[in-house]
mmCIF file of C-alpha atoms in Angstrom:
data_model
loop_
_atom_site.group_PDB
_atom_site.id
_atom_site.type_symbol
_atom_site.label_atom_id
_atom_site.label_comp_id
_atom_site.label_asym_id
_atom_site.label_seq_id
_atom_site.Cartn_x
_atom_site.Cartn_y
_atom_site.Cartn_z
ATOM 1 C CA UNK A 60 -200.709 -29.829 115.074
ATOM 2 C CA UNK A 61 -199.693 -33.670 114.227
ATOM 3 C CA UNK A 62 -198.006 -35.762 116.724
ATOM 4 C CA UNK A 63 -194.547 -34.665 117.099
ATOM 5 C CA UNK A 64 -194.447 -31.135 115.634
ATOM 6 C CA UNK A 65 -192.110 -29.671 117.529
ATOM 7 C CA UNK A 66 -189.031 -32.598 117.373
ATOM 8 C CA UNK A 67 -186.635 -29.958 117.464
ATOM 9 C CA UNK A 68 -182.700 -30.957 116.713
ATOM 10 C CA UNK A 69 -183.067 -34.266 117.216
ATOM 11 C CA UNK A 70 -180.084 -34.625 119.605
ATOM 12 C CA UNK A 71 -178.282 -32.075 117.156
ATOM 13 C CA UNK A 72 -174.835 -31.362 118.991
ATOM 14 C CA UNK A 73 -173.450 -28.158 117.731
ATOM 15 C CA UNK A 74 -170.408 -27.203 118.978
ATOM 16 C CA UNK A 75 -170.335 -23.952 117.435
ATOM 17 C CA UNK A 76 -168.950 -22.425 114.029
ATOM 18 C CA UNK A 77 -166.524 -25.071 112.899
ATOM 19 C CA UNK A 78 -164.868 -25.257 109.580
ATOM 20 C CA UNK A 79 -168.028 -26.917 108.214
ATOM 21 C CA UNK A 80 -169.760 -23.668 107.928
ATOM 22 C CA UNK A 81 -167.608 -22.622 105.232
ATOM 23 C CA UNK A 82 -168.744 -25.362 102.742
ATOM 24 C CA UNK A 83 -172.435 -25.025 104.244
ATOM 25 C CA UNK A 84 -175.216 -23.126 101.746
ATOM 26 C CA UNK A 85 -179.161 -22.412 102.551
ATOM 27 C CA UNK A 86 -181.557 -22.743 100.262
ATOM 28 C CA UNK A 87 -185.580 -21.554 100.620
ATOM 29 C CA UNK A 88 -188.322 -24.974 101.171
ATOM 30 C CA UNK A 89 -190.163 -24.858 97.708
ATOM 31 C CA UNK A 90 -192.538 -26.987 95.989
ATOM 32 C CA UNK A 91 -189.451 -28.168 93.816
ATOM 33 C CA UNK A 92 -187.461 -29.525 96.720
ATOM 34 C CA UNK A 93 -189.542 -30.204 99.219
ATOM 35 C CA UNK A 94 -188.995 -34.058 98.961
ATOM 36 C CA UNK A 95 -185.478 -33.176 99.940
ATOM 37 C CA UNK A 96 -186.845 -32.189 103.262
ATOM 38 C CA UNK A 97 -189.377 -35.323 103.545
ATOM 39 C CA UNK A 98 -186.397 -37.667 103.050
ATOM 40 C CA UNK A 99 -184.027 -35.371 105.764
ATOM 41 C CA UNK A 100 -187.240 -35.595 108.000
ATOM 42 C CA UNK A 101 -187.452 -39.669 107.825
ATOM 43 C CA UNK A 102 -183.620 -40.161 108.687
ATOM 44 C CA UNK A 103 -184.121 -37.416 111.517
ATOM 45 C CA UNK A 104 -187.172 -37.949 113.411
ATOM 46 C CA UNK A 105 -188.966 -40.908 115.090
ATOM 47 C CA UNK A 106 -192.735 -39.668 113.425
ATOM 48 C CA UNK A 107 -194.490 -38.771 110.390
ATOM 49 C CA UNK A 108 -195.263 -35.320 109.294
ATOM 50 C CA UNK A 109 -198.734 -34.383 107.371
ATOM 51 C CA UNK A 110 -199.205 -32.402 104.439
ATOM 52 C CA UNK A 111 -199.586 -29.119 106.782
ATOM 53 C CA UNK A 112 -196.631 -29.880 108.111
ATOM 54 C CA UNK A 113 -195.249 -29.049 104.605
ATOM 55 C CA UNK A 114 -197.756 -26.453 103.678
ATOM 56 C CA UNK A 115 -196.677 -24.525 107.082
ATOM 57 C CA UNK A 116 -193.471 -24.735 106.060
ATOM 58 C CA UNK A 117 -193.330 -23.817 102.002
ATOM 59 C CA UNK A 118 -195.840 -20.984 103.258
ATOM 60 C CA UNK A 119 -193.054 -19.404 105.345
ATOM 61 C CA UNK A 120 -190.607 -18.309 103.248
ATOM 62 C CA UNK A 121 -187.147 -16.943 104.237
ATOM 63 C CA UNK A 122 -188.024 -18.760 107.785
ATOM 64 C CA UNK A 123 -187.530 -22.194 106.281
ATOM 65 C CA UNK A 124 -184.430 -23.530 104.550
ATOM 66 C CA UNK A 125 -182.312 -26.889 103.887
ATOM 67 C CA UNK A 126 -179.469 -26.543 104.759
ATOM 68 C CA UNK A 127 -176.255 -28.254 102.372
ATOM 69 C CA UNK A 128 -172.624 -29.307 103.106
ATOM 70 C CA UNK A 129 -170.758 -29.372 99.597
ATOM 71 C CA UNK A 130 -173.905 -29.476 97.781
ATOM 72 C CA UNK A 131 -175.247 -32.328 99.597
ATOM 73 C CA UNK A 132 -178.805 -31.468 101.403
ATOM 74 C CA UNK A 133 -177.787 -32.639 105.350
ATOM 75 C CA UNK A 134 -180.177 -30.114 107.867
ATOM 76 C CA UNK A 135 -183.140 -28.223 107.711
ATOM 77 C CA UNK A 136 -185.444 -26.306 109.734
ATOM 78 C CA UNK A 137 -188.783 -25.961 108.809
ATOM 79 C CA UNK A 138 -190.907 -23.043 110.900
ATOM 80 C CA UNK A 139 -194.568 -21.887 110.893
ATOM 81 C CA UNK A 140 -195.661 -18.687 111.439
ATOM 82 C CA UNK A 141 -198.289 -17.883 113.990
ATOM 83 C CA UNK A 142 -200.463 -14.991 114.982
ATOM 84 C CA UNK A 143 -200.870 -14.418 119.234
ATOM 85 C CA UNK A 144 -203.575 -12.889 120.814
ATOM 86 C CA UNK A 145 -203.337 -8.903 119.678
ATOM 87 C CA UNK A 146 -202.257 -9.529 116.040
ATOM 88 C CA UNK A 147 -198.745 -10.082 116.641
ATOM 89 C CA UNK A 148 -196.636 -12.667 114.661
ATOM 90 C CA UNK A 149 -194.397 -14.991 116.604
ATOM 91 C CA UNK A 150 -192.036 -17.900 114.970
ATOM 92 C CA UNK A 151 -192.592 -21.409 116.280
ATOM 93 C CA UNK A 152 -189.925 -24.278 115.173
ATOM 94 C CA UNK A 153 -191.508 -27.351 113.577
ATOM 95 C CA UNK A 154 -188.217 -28.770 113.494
ATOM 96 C CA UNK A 155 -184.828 -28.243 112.934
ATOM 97 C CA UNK A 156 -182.015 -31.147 112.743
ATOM 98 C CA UNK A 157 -178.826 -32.185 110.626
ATOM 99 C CA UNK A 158 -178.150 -35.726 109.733
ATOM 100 C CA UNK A 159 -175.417 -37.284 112.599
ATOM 101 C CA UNK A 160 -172.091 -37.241 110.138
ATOM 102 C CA UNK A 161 -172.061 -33.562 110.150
ATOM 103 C CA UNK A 162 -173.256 -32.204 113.603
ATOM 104 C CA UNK A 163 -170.579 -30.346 115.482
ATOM 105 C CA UNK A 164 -169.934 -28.409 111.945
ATOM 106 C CA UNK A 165 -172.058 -25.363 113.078
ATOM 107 C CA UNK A 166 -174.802 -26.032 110.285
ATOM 108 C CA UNK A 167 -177.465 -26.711 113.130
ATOM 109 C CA UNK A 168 -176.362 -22.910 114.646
ATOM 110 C CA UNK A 169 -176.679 -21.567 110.788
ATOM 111 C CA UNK A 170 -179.448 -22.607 110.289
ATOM 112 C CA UNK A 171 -180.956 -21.477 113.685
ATOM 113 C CA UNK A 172 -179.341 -17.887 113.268
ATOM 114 C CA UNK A 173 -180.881 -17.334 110.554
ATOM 115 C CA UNK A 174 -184.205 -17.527 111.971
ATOM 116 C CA UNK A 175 -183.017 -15.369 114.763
ATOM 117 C CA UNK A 176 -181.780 -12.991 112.650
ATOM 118 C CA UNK A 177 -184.688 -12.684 110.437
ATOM 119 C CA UNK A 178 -186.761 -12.138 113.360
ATOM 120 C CA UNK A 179 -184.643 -9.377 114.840
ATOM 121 C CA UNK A 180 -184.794 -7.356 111.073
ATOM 122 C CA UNK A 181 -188.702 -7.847 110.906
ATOM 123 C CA UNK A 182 -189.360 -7.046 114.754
ATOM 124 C CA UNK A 183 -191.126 -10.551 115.675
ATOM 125 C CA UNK A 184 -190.732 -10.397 119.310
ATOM 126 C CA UNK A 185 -190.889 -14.398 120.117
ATOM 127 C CA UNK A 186 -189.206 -17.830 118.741
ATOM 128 C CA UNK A 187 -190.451 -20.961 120.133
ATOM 129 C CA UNK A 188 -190.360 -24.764 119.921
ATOM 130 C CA UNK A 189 -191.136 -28.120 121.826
ATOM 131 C CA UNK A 190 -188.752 -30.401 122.900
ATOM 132 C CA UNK A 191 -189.192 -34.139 124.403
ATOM 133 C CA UNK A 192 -187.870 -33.965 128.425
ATOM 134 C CA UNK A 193 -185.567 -36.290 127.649
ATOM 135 C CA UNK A 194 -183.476 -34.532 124.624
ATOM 136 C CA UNK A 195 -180.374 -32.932 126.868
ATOM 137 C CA UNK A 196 -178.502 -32.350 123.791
ATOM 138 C CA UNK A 197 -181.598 -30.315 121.994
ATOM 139 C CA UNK A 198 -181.768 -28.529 124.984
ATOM 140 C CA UNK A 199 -178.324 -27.583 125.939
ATOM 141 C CA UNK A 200 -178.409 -26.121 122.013
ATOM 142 C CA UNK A 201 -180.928 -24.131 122.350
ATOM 143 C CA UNK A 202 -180.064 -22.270 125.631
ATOM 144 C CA UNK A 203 -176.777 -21.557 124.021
ATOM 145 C CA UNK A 204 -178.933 -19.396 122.133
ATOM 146 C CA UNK A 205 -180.957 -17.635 124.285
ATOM 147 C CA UNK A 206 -184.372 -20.222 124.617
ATOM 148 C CA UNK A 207 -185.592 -20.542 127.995
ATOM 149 C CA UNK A 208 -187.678 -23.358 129.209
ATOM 150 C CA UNK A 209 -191.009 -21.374 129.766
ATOM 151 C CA UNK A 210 -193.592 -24.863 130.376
ATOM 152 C CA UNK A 211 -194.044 -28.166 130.708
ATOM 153 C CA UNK A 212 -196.636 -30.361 128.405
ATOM 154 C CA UNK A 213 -197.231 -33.955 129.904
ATOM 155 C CA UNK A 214 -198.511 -36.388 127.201
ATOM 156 C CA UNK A 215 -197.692 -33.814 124.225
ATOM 157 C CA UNK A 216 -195.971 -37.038 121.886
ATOM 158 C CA UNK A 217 -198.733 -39.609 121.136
ATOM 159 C CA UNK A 218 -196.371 -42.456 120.281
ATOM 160 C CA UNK A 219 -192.676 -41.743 121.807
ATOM 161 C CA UNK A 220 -191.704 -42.197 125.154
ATOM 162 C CA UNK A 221 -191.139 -39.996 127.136
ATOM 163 C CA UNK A 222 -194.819 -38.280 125.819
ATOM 164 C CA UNK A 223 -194.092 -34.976 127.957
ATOM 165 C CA UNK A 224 -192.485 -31.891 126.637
ATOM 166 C CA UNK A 225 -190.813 -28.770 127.041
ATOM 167 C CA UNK A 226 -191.979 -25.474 125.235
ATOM 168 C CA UNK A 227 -188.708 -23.631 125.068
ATOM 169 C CA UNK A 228 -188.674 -19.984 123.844
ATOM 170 C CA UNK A 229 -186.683 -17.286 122.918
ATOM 171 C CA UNK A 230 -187.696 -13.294 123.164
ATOM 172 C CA UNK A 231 -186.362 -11.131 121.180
ATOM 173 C CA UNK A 232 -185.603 -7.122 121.285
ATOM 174 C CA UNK A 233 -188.208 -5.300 123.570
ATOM 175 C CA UNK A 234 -190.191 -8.577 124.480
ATOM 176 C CA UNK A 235 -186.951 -9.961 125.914
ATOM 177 C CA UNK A 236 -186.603 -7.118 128.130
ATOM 178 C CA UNK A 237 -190.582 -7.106 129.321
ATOM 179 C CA UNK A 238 -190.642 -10.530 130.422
#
């Protein structure tokens, strides 16, 4: 995993469905566009992501998407799929973010219910993602949802301060209730 995998919503402040959703459209990660996604990724996040990065995230389908606002690309998340010990599948959230002009329009909740809801219809029992200590806002957004800080990582970044991390997660249907 490359330094800063894991950046997820980049201070993204959703305050819920606003009228932005309206005028807001997802679109799959594809060879075609994924430069669309590099160029969101270098206005949202203080590293650089490798080729796997991008590989990860073509390779997974219906669980990554850009998101646009009247046509023009402004969010993404970008997700890997991962097998846990015993076979089963679990969703882990490169990173998900929407350029500063058009947070609080609920794009950044789209975008994240989607993968929730995807999840739910094919039975993956566990979303999860890393967050720096330090991003209230990311974190606030994604206990709104249901993610639970489940561990600590000290020195996860390489070159941001603070390096330390939290691995929040989300469990869905029966895992939720074994716990």
């Amino acid at each position: 995993m490359g330094a800063g995998e894991g950046d997820a919503a980049a201070g993204n402040k959703e305050k819920g469905a606003g009228g932005g959703v309206d005028r807001t459209s997802l679109d799959g990660v594809r060879d075609k566009n994924v430069m669309q996604l590099k160029k969101l990724n270098t206005a949202l996040f203080p590293v650089r992501y490798n080729d796997k990065y991008y590989h990860d995230t073509i390779a997974s389908k219906e669980f990554s998407k850009l998101a646009y606002y009247s046509d023009i690309c402004v969010g993404a998340i970008a997700c890997r799929l991962e097998k846990k010990e015993g076979g089963a599948v679990c969703v882990y959230i490169m990173t998900l973010g929407v350029l500063a002009p058009y947070r609080s329009l609920g794009i950044g909740s789209k975008l994240l219910n989607h993968v929730i809801d995807l999840c739910e219809k094919q039975n993956i029992p566990e979303i999860y993602l890393h967050v720096q200590t330090n991003n209230d806002d990311a974190i606030a957004f994604y206990k709104k949802f249901g993610f639970e800080i489940t561990k600590t990582i000290e020195k996860y970044y390489k070159n941001i301060t603070p390096p330390d991390c939290y691995v929040l997660t989300k469990f869905i249907g029966q895992a939720a209730t074994k716990k």
